[in-house]
Short mmCIF file of C-alpha atoms and ligand atoms in Angstrom, two decimals:
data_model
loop_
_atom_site.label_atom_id
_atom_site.label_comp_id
_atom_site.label_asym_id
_atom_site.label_seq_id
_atom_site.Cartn_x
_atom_site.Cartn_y
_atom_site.Cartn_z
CA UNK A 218 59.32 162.81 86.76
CA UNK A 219 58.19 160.46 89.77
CA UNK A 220 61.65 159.11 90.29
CA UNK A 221 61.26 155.59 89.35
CA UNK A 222 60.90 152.07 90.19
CA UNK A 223 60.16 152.00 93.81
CA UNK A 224 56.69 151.68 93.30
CA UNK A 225 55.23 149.38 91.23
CA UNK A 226 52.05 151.63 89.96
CA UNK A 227 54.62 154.59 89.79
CA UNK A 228 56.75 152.66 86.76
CA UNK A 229 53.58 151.23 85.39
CA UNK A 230 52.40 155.31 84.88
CA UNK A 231 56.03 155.91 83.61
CA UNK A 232 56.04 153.01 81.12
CA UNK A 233 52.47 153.70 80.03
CA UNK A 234 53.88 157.65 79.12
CA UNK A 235 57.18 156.49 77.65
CA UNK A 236 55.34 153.48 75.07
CA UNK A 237 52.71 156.69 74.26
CA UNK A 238 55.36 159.03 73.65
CA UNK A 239 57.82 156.59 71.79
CA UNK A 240 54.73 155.53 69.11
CA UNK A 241 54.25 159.53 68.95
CA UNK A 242 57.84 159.22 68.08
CA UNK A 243 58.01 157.17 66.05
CA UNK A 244 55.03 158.13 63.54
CA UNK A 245 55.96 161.32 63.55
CA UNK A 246 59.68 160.17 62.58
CA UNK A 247 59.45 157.09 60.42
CA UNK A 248 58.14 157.76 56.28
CA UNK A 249 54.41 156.09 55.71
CA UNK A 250 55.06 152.63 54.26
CA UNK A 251 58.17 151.48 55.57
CA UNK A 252 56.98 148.57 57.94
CA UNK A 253 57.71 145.16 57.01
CA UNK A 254 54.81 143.01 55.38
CA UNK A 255 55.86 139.75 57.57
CA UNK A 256 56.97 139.83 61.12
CA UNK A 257 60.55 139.87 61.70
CA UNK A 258 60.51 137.82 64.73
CA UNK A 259 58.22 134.79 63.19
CA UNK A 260 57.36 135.85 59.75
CA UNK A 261 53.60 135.78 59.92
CA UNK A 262 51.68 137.98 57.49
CA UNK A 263 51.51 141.80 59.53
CA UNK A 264 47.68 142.85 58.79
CA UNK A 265 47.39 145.97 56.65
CA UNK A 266 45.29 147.68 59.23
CA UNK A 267 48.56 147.32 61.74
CA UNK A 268 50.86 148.42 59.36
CA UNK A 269 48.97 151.63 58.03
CA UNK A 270 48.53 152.43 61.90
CA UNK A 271 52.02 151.92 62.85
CA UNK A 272 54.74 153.29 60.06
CA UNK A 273 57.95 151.44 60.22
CA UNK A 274 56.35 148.07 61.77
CA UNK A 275 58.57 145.06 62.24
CA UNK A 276 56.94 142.69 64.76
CA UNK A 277 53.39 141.11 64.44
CA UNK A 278 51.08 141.93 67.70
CA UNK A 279 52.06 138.79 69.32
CA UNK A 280 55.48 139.36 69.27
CA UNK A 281 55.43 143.06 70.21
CA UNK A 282 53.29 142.73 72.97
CA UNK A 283 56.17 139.84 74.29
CA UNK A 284 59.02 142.03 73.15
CA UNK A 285 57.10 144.81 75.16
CA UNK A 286 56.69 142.52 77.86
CA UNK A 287 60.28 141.41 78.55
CA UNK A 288 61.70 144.88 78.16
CA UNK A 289 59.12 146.01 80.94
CA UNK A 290 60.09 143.00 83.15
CA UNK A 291 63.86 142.36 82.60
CA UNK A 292 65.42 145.75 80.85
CA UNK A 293 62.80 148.07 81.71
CA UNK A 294 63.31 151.75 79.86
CA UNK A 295 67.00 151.85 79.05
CA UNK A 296 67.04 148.50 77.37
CA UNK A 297 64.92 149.55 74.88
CA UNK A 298 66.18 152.82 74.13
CA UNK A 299 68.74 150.75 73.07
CA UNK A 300 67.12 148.51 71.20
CA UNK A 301 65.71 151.68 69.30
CA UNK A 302 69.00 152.86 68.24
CA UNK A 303 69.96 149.44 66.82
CA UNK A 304 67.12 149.78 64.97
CA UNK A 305 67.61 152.87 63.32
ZN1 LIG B 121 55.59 137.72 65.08
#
């Protein structure tokens, strides 16, 4: 553990290992098939190719990468632990 935020490259290492682990996670975790054929967030058509590569999808790669974005800026790592739970 590096002990945080005080350094800007030190949580940018830290969030790069946590969003690796979490997708570890969370293939390992959810059932093959499970993701959602239309984004939850704007409803656009999820590609296959996402989907089959990331069990239990819900957002389209637009609004992931934002959702990823805003946890990283405002919430950071506890936010979306949260936001994990809710979801299961
Ligand atoms: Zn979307």
């Amino acid at each position: 553990m590096a002990g945080g935020w005080t350094r800007d490259g030190a949580v940018q290492d830290q969030i790069d290992a946590n969003v690796e682990d979490a997708v570890k996670l969370a293939r390992s975790r959810l059932p093959d098939g499970e993701g959602l054929t239309h984004c939850e967030e704007c409803e656009s058509a999820i590609p296959v190719a996402r989907r089959e590569a990331i069990p239990g999808v819900r957002l389209c790669v637009s609004c992931q990468s934002k959702l990823e974005k805003q946890q990283t800026t405002f919430t950071g790592i506890n936010r979306r632990g949260n936001k994990d739970s809710q979801l299961r």
